[in-house]
Each structure stands twice: as structure tokens, then as C-alpha cells.
Short mmCIF file of C-alpha atoms and ligand atoms in Angstrom, two decimals:
data_model
loop_
_atom_site.label_atom_id
_atom_site.label_comp_id
_atom_site.label_asym_id
_atom_site.label_seq_id
_atom_site.Cartn_x
_atom_site.Cartn_y
_atom_site.Cartn_z
CA MET Y 299 0.00 0.01 0.03
CA ASP Y 300 1.46 3.37 -0.91
CA ILE Y 301 0.56 5.26 2.25
CA TYR Y 302 1.96 8.62 1.03
CA SER Y 303 -0.28 8.84 -2.06
CA LYS Y 304 -3.29 8.45 0.24
CA LEU Y 305 -2.45 11.39 2.51
CA THR Y 306 -4.38 14.66 2.40
CA SER Y 307 -2.56 17.56 4.07
CA LYS Y 308 -4.43 19.59 6.75
CA SER Y 309 -1.77 21.88 8.30
CA SER Y 310 1.92 22.10 8.88
CA ILE Y 311 2.72 21.69 12.58
CA SER Y 312 6.48 21.85 12.68
CA GLN Y 313 9.42 22.03 10.17
CA HIS Y 314 9.26 18.33 9.43
CA VAL Y 315 5.75 17.39 10.49
CA THR Y 316 2.41 17.88 8.66
CA LEU Y 317 -0.94 16.90 10.08
CA CYS Y 318 -2.77 14.85 7.43
CA GLU Y 319 -5.80 12.72 6.93
CA ILE Y 320 -5.75 9.12 5.58
CA GLU Y 321 -9.18 7.66 4.82
CA GLY Y 322 -10.69 9.64 7.58
CA LEU Y 323 -7.99 9.10 10.29
CA ASP Y 324 -5.72 11.93 11.45
CA ALA Y 325 -2.15 11.07 10.85
CA LEU Y 326 1.24 12.80 11.38
CA HIS Y 327 3.44 12.80 8.29
CA VAL Y 328 7.11 13.18 9.12
CA HIS Y 329 9.26 14.31 6.25
CA HIS Y 330 12.77 14.54 7.68
CA PRO Y 331 15.68 14.58 5.21
CA LYS Y 332 16.90 11.27 6.91
CA GLY Y 333 13.61 9.42 6.87
CA SER Y 334 9.88 9.68 6.35
CA ALA Y 335 7.10 8.15 8.50
CA VAL Y 336 3.37 8.26 9.08
CA ILE Y 337 1.73 7.80 12.44
CA THR Y 338 -2.01 7.80 13.07
CA LEU Y 339 -3.43 9.31 16.18
CA PHE Y 340 -5.76 6.30 16.33
CA GLY Y 341 -3.63 3.77 18.19
CA ALA Y 342 -0.48 5.84 17.98
CA HIS Y 343 0.12 3.50 15.07
CA VAL Y 344 3.20 3.90 12.91
CA ILE Y 345 1.95 2.92 9.49
CA SER Y 346 5.06 3.72 7.40
CA PHE Y 347 8.70 4.27 7.81
CA LYS Y 348 11.18 4.94 4.87
CA PRO Y 349 14.77 5.84 5.62
CA ALA Y 350 15.92 8.38 2.87
CA ARG Y 351 16.68 6.71 -0.46
CA ARG Y 352 15.59 3.28 0.83
CA LYS Y 353 12.46 1.30 0.38
CA GLU Y 354 9.57 1.01 2.93
CA LEU Y 355 10.47 -1.06 5.95
CA ILE Y 356 6.92 -1.43 7.33
CA TRP Y 357 4.21 -3.61 5.91
CA MET Y 358 0.56 -2.51 5.70
CA SER Y 359 -2.31 -4.72 4.52
CA GLN Y 360 -3.98 -3.55 1.32
CA ASN Y 361 -7.25 -4.35 3.11
CA ALA Y 362 -6.44 -2.56 6.34
CA ASP Y 363 -9.46 -0.90 7.94
CA LEU Y 364 -8.61 2.76 8.37
CA THR Y 365 -11.99 3.87 9.64
CA GLY Y 366 -10.94 3.92 13.37
CA LYS Y 367 -13.57 1.21 14.07
CA LYS Y 368 -11.22 -1.71 14.37
CA ALA Y 369 -7.46 -2.27 14.87
CA ILE Y 370 -5.23 -1.49 11.89
CA ARG Y 371 -3.74 -4.57 10.13
CA GLY Y 372 -0.08 -3.73 9.53
CA GLY Y 373 2.29 -1.09 10.76
CA ILE Y 374 3.26 -1.09 14.49
CA PRO Y 375 0.24 -1.84 16.63
CA VAL Y 376 0.78 -0.82 20.30
CA CYS Y 377 -0.56 -3.77 22.18
CA TRP Y 378 -1.29 -2.73 25.80
CA PRO Y 379 -1.92 -3.41 28.67
CA TRP Y 380 -1.73 -6.97 27.70
CA PHE Y 381 -0.56 -9.22 24.84
CA GLY Y 382 -2.79 -11.41 22.77
CA LYS Y 383 -5.90 -12.93 24.32
CA ALA Y 384 -4.70 -12.58 27.96
CA ALA Y 385 -7.91 -10.45 28.30
CA SER Y 386 -10.42 -8.82 26.04
CA PRO Y 387 -10.13 -7.11 23.69
CA SER Y 388 -7.32 -9.03 21.93
CA HIS Y 389 -3.98 -7.19 22.43
CA GLY Y 390 -5.50 -4.58 24.76
CA PHE Y 391 -7.32 -1.30 24.08
CA ALA Y 392 -4.38 1.10 23.39
CA ARG Y 393 -4.32 0.19 19.69
CA THR Y 394 -7.97 1.15 19.24
CA SER Y 395 -7.83 4.32 21.44
CA HIS Y 396 -7.39 7.92 20.31
CA TRP Y 397 -4.04 9.26 21.48
CA GLU Y 398 -3.04 12.88 21.86
CA LEU Y 399 0.01 14.48 20.31
CA GLU Y 400 2.00 15.86 23.25
CA SER Y 401 5.24 17.20 21.72
CA ILE Y 402 7.37 17.36 18.62
CA SER Y 403 11.08 18.12 18.48
CA ASP Y 404 12.85 18.68 15.15
CA ASN Y 405 16.56 18.99 14.58
CA LYS Y 406 19.06 18.13 11.87
CA GLN Y 407 19.57 14.63 13.20
CA ARG Y 408 15.94 13.50 13.79
CA THR Y 409 12.32 14.30 14.38
CA SER Y 410 10.87 13.05 17.62
CA LEU Y 411 7.20 12.86 18.40
CA THR Y 412 5.56 12.00 21.71
CA LEU Y 413 1.91 10.72 21.81
CA CYS Y 414 0.06 10.21 25.05
CA LEU Y 415 -2.85 8.14 26.35
CA LYS Y 416 -4.35 8.37 29.81
CA HIS Y 417 -7.00 6.43 31.62
CA CYS Y 418 -10.65 7.58 31.05
CA ASP Y 419 -14.11 6.32 31.90
CA LYS Y 420 -13.96 4.00 28.93
CA SER Y 421 -10.60 2.48 29.72
CA LEU Y 422 -11.53 2.13 33.47
CA ALA Y 423 -14.51 0.06 32.46
CA ILE Y 424 -12.31 -2.39 30.56
CA TRP Y 425 -9.24 -2.28 32.92
CA PRO Y 426 -9.83 -0.59 36.41
CA HIS Y 427 -6.45 1.09 36.75
CA LYS Y 428 -5.12 4.62 36.44
CA PHE Y 429 -2.33 5.06 33.92
CA ASP Y 430 -0.41 7.38 31.63
CA ILE Y 431 1.39 5.80 28.57
CA ARG Y 432 3.62 7.78 26.19
CA LEU Y 433 4.89 6.57 22.90
CA ASN Y 434 7.97 8.30 21.67
CA VAL Y 435 8.68 7.83 17.95
CA ASP Y 436 12.14 8.89 16.68
CA ILE Y 437 12.63 9.16 13.00
CA SER Y 438 16.05 9.53 11.32
CA GLU Y 439 17.83 6.93 9.18
CA SER Y 440 16.52 4.50 11.81
CA LEU Y 441 13.14 4.12 13.45
CA SER Y 442 12.88 4.00 17.31
CA VAL Y 443 9.59 3.43 19.10
CA SER Y 444 9.53 3.56 22.87
CA LEU Y 445 6.57 3.02 25.11
CA THR Y 446 6.72 4.34 28.63
CA SER Y 447 3.98 3.07 30.95
CA THR Y 448 3.44 4.91 34.30
CA ASN Y 449 1.10 3.95 37.13
CA THR Y 450 -0.70 7.17 38.14
CA GLY Y 451 -2.96 5.40 40.56
CA ASP Y 452 -2.61 4.52 44.20
CA SER Y 453 -2.38 0.75 43.97
CA GLU Y 454 -0.04 -1.59 42.13
CA TRP Y 455 -1.02 -3.09 38.77
CA THR Y 456 0.48 -5.57 36.39
CA MET Y 457 0.91 -5.15 32.63
CA GLY Y 458 2.15 -6.85 29.45
CA GLY Y 459 1.97 -5.75 25.78
CA ALA Y 460 3.92 -5.61 22.60
CA LEU Y 461 5.26 -3.43 19.89
CA HIS Y 462 3.79 -5.70 17.22
CA THR Y 463 5.89 -4.65 14.32
CA TYR Y 464 4.85 -5.83 10.75
CA LEU Y 465 8.01 -5.80 8.72
CA ARG Y 466 7.78 -5.63 4.93
CA THR Y 467 9.79 -8.23 3.05
CA SER Y 468 10.16 -8.83 -0.62
CA ASP Y 469 9.47 -12.59 -0.14
CA VAL Y 470 8.73 -14.18 3.19
CA LYS Y 471 9.91 -17.60 1.92
CA ALA Y 472 13.39 -16.00 1.35
CA THR Y 473 13.47 -14.34 4.81
CA SER Y 474 15.33 -15.48 7.91
CA ILE Y 475 15.43 -14.17 11.45
CA SER Y 476 18.33 -14.71 13.85
CA GLY Y 477 19.02 -13.91 17.51
CA LEU Y 478 15.93 -15.80 18.70
CA GLY Y 479 17.44 -17.84 21.52
CA GLN Y 480 17.10 -21.47 22.34
CA GLN Y 481 13.42 -22.20 22.80
CA TYR Y 482 9.97 -20.93 21.94
CA ILE Y 483 6.30 -21.34 22.83
CA ASP Y 484 4.49 -22.63 19.77
CA SER Y 485 1.10 -20.80 19.67
CA THR Y 486 0.04 -22.90 16.65
CA GLU Y 487 0.31 -26.02 18.87
CA GLN Y 488 -1.48 -25.08 22.07
CA GLY Y 489 1.59 -23.49 23.63
CA VAL Y 490 3.96 -26.47 23.41
CA ILE Y 491 7.51 -25.45 24.34
CA LYS Y 492 10.03 -26.38 21.57
CA PRO Y 493 13.85 -26.03 21.24
CA SER Y 494 15.06 -23.55 18.70
CA PRO Y 495 18.50 -23.30 16.86
CA GLY Y 496 18.29 -19.53 17.45
CA HIS Y 497 17.21 -18.68 13.92
CA THR Y 498 14.16 -19.44 11.79
CA ASP Y 499 13.00 -19.37 8.14
CA ILE Y 500 9.30 -18.71 7.54
CA ASN Y 501 7.72 -21.36 5.30
CA THR Y 502 4.42 -22.25 7.17
CA GLU Y 503 2.00 -20.63 9.58
CA THR Y 504 4.26 -19.37 12.36
CA ASP Y 505 3.24 -17.95 15.77
CA ARG Y 506 6.00 -18.32 18.19
CA ILE Y 507 7.00 -16.69 21.45
CA TYR Y 508 10.77 -16.77 21.89
CA THR Y 509 11.38 -16.45 25.53
CA SER Y 510 15.13 -16.15 25.64
CA ALA Y 511 15.71 -13.94 22.55
CA GLU Y 512 18.66 -11.70 22.31
CA LYS Y 513 18.21 -8.00 22.53
CA LYS Y 514 19.41 -7.65 18.87
CA LEU Y 515 17.64 -9.59 16.19
CA HIS Y 516 18.60 -9.70 12.44
CA ILE Y 517 16.05 -10.05 9.81
CA VAL Y 518 17.58 -10.91 6.40
CA ASP Y 519 15.43 -10.43 3.25
CA ASN Y 520 17.41 -12.49 0.72
CA GLY Y 521 15.03 -11.57 -2.02
CA GLU Y 522 16.14 -7.93 -1.74
CA ASN Y 523 19.66 -8.48 -0.26
CA ARG Y 524 18.57 -6.37 2.76
CA ARG Y 525 19.36 -6.95 6.45
CA LEU Y 526 17.46 -5.27 9.22
CA THR Y 527 18.72 -5.11 12.80
CA MET Y 528 16.01 -4.85 15.42
CA GLU Y 529 17.04 -3.96 18.95
CA ASN Y 530 14.53 -4.50 21.70
CA THR Y 531 14.50 -3.51 25.31
CA GLY Y 532 12.13 -3.88 28.26
CA ASN Y 533 10.60 -7.07 26.78
CA SER Y 534 10.36 -10.64 28.06
CA SER Y 535 10.08 -12.24 24.66
CA ALA Y 536 10.37 -11.76 20.86
CA VAL Y 537 7.32 -12.95 18.96
CA VAL Y 538 7.41 -14.01 15.32
CA TRP Y 539 4.12 -14.28 13.44
CA ASN Y 540 3.00 -14.99 9.91
CA PRO Y 541 -0.54 -16.26 9.40
CA TRP Y 542 0.30 -18.03 6.10
CA GLN Y 543 -2.33 -18.80 3.44
CA SER Y 544 -5.45 -20.27 4.99
CA LEU Y 545 -5.54 -17.93 7.95
CA SER Y 546 -4.90 -14.93 5.68
CA GLU Y 547 -7.82 -16.03 3.46
CA SER Y 548 -10.09 -16.07 6.58
CA MET Y 549 -9.16 -12.55 7.61
CA ALA Y 550 -11.20 -9.68 6.11
CA ASP Y 551 -8.40 -7.23 6.62
CA MET Y 552 -5.68 -9.30 4.82
CA THR Y 553 -5.58 -10.00 1.09
CA ASP Y 554 -5.18 -13.66 0.24
CA GLU Y 555 -1.59 -13.17 -0.89
CA GLY Y 556 -0.61 -10.43 1.64
CA TYR Y 557 1.19 -12.84 3.91
CA LEU Y 558 3.97 -13.38 1.32
CA GLN Y 559 5.35 -9.84 1.91
CA MET Y 560 5.29 -9.62 5.71
CA VAL Y 561 6.55 -10.99 8.96
CA CYS Y 562 5.76 -9.68 12.38
CA VAL Y 563 8.75 -9.45 14.75
CA GLU Y 564 7.56 -8.17 18.08
CA SER Y 565 9.18 -6.73 21.23
CA ALA Y 566 6.74 -8.35 23.68
CA ILE Y 567 5.85 -8.80 27.26
CA HIS Y 568 3.70 -11.87 26.44
CA ASP Y 569 3.31 -12.94 30.08
CA THR Y 570 1.83 -9.80 31.82
CA THR Y 571 4.74 -9.82 34.18
CA ILE Y 572 5.55 -6.12 34.74
CA ARG Y 573 4.37 -5.07 38.20
CA LEU Y 574 4.20 -1.31 38.61
CA ALA Y 575 3.85 0.28 42.04
CA PRO Y 576 2.13 3.77 42.15
CA GLY Y 577 4.37 6.33 40.51
CA ARG Y 578 6.69 3.73 38.82
CA SER Y 579 7.24 3.50 35.10
CA HIS Y 580 8.37 0.75 32.61
CA ASN Y 581 9.88 1.21 29.13
CA LEU Y 582 9.42 -1.14 26.21
CA SER Y 583 11.23 -0.25 22.98
CA THR Y 584 12.20 -1.31 19.45
CA THR Y 585 14.71 0.27 17.21
CA ILE Y 586 15.00 -0.79 13.52
CA ASN Y 587 18.07 -0.11 11.28
CA VAL Y 588 18.93 -1.12 7.78
CA ASP Y 589 22.45 -2.28 7.53
O1 TA6 B 826 1.51 -11.68 17.94
C1 TA6 B 826 0.98 -12.84 17.40
C2 TA6 B 826 -0.55 -12.74 17.51
O2 TA6 B 826 -0.94 -12.66 18.89
C3 TA6 B 826 -1.09 -13.96 16.78
O3 TA6 B 826 -1.53 -14.97 17.56
C4 TA6 B 826 -2.15 -13.37 15.84
O4 TA6 B 826 -3.45 -13.52 16.23
C5 TA6 B 826 -1.75 -11.92 15.74
O5 TA6 B 826 -1.03 -11.59 16.89
C6 TA6 B 826 -2.68 -10.93 15.25
O6 TA6 B 826 -3.61 -10.61 16.21
P1 TA6 B 826 -4.84 -9.64 15.91
O7 TA6 B 826 -5.60 -9.43 17.24
O8 TA6 B 826 -4.26 -8.34 15.46
O9 TA6 B 826 -5.61 -10.28 14.85
#
């Protein structure tokens, strides 16, 4: 999907940031000399990142729903305050909430944006805790996304989540991922724990939670001769997901062939293990570089 051709400009809000609309959603278009990005306020969702003179790194489904009525398929969904089906809705409510733009800083090296989401009556009805979460997105020749969660209430709570990055690849069958550690939970087989050689190719439905992944992962797209490095912090696992053919065919917001050009590599807290006392914060981040 060429995100940039779908943007309608509304107003310039800083040297390198324009407020735009994409199919009815408000979005921030970052056009820094070192890289471009688009982030929707719905979900604080990065839907594109292109380093200057390089191809798009982020995958978006051709059939993604951009009406703000359901989670966006593709980009970097912010899954919070839990991962997957630990509770309902799946992957939490942050990815389907409206975030506020808090600040922008532009300089020669980068543009940084901070978006913010706080508890409200609607969130308290789903999850009865007071919070403040901030997503900092840094755009230069690399992309850095950092989620800081703060307990603003007066009792401890527990959280999980993920930066559920959909990476674009020229051919998933020619893509391999390394740095994954020695074992994984296989979500396609009722959570059976399996040994891993530390790397994987993707040639079938894949839904794996790697529980001893390294901080740095390498994603090699042999079809395009491109290597990405993803550096994750604050996570308890790295999740690798590709729905493959039959699951894609069953999903309204995927095209039948869409799975061939994507793989999700996620900085995750799959096990809801971060305990935050009042006033305490936790940071979960992902930085992506093209070598
Ligand atoms: O991160 C992997 C996963 O939890 C898979 O199990 C798969 O369901 C995927 O995320 C997408 O979830 P979603 O709720 O966006 O359809």
C-alpha cells in the first residue's frame, strides 16, 4: 500500500511534520531529510517508515481498515496493557484508542514525536487502573519506538503488551530471522515449548513466542539483499508471526496473498509480568536499522 499517495494535508505543525488525513484518520506525516514516517493518532500507530533513499520497511495490509472502528492490520500496533488474548479485547485497548500528540522536536539529526494516552471512563470500564502511557517515535535513518507506561493510581498493577511490528519483506519464503534464543512457545500447537536453533525461516503458519531472545535480532530479506537489525529493550520475549495462506484467506483485513510480503517481529511482554507500584514506570522499545 502506498501510504503517502493516500495522505491529504491539513496543516503544517512543525518544520518536518504535517498533520494529514488518511481515509478519515488523522495522521502525522514526518518528512525529515533522513527518513519519512506516518503515524495515526488512532492507536499511535506507525503505518510507514522509509529511511531516505531506501524502500519502505513497514508492511501494511492492502485491506487494512482505516476507519478507526477496528485495529489497523499492519504497521506497529501498540498492544497494551496485555498481549494477545490474555484478556479482552485481543492485544488490549491502546491500539484502538485515540491518542493525543504531546510534543514534537525537530533537529538536523531527527524528528521525535511523543503521543500520550491516559485512563478515562471507557478504559476504566475495561481495565480498572489509572495510567499514563507515552509513545515516543524517533525518525532519522533508523526508527525508534519507545513506550513508557506509568502507574498514576494509588495501587499496584500488572501489565504486558507488545510493539507488534509488521515488517515488509520482498518474499517471506526467502526471509530468515536470527538472535531468537534457544526455545519458543508454539502458539500454533497449544503453547507447546520447543527447542530452537536460534534462527528461523518462515515457510508455514508461524506464531512463536521466543522467551530467551537476544536484544538484537537480524532479519535478512534474501530476495532484496537487505538486512534489518531490530534492537529490543524492556521485553520478556520476541514474537514471530506469519498467518500463512489459509488464515490470511479467513481474515477480512488481509488480502489472500498479503502474507507473502510480511513478517511480524515483536518486542513483547507476552506474560503480563511487569508489576508497577504507584508512580513507577516501565519502558518497552524497538529500534530498527537497515544495515
Ligand atoms: O503476535 C501474534 C498474534 O498474537 C497472533 O496470535 C495473531 O493472532 C496476531 O497476533 C494478530 O492478532 P490480531 O488481534 O491483530 O488479529
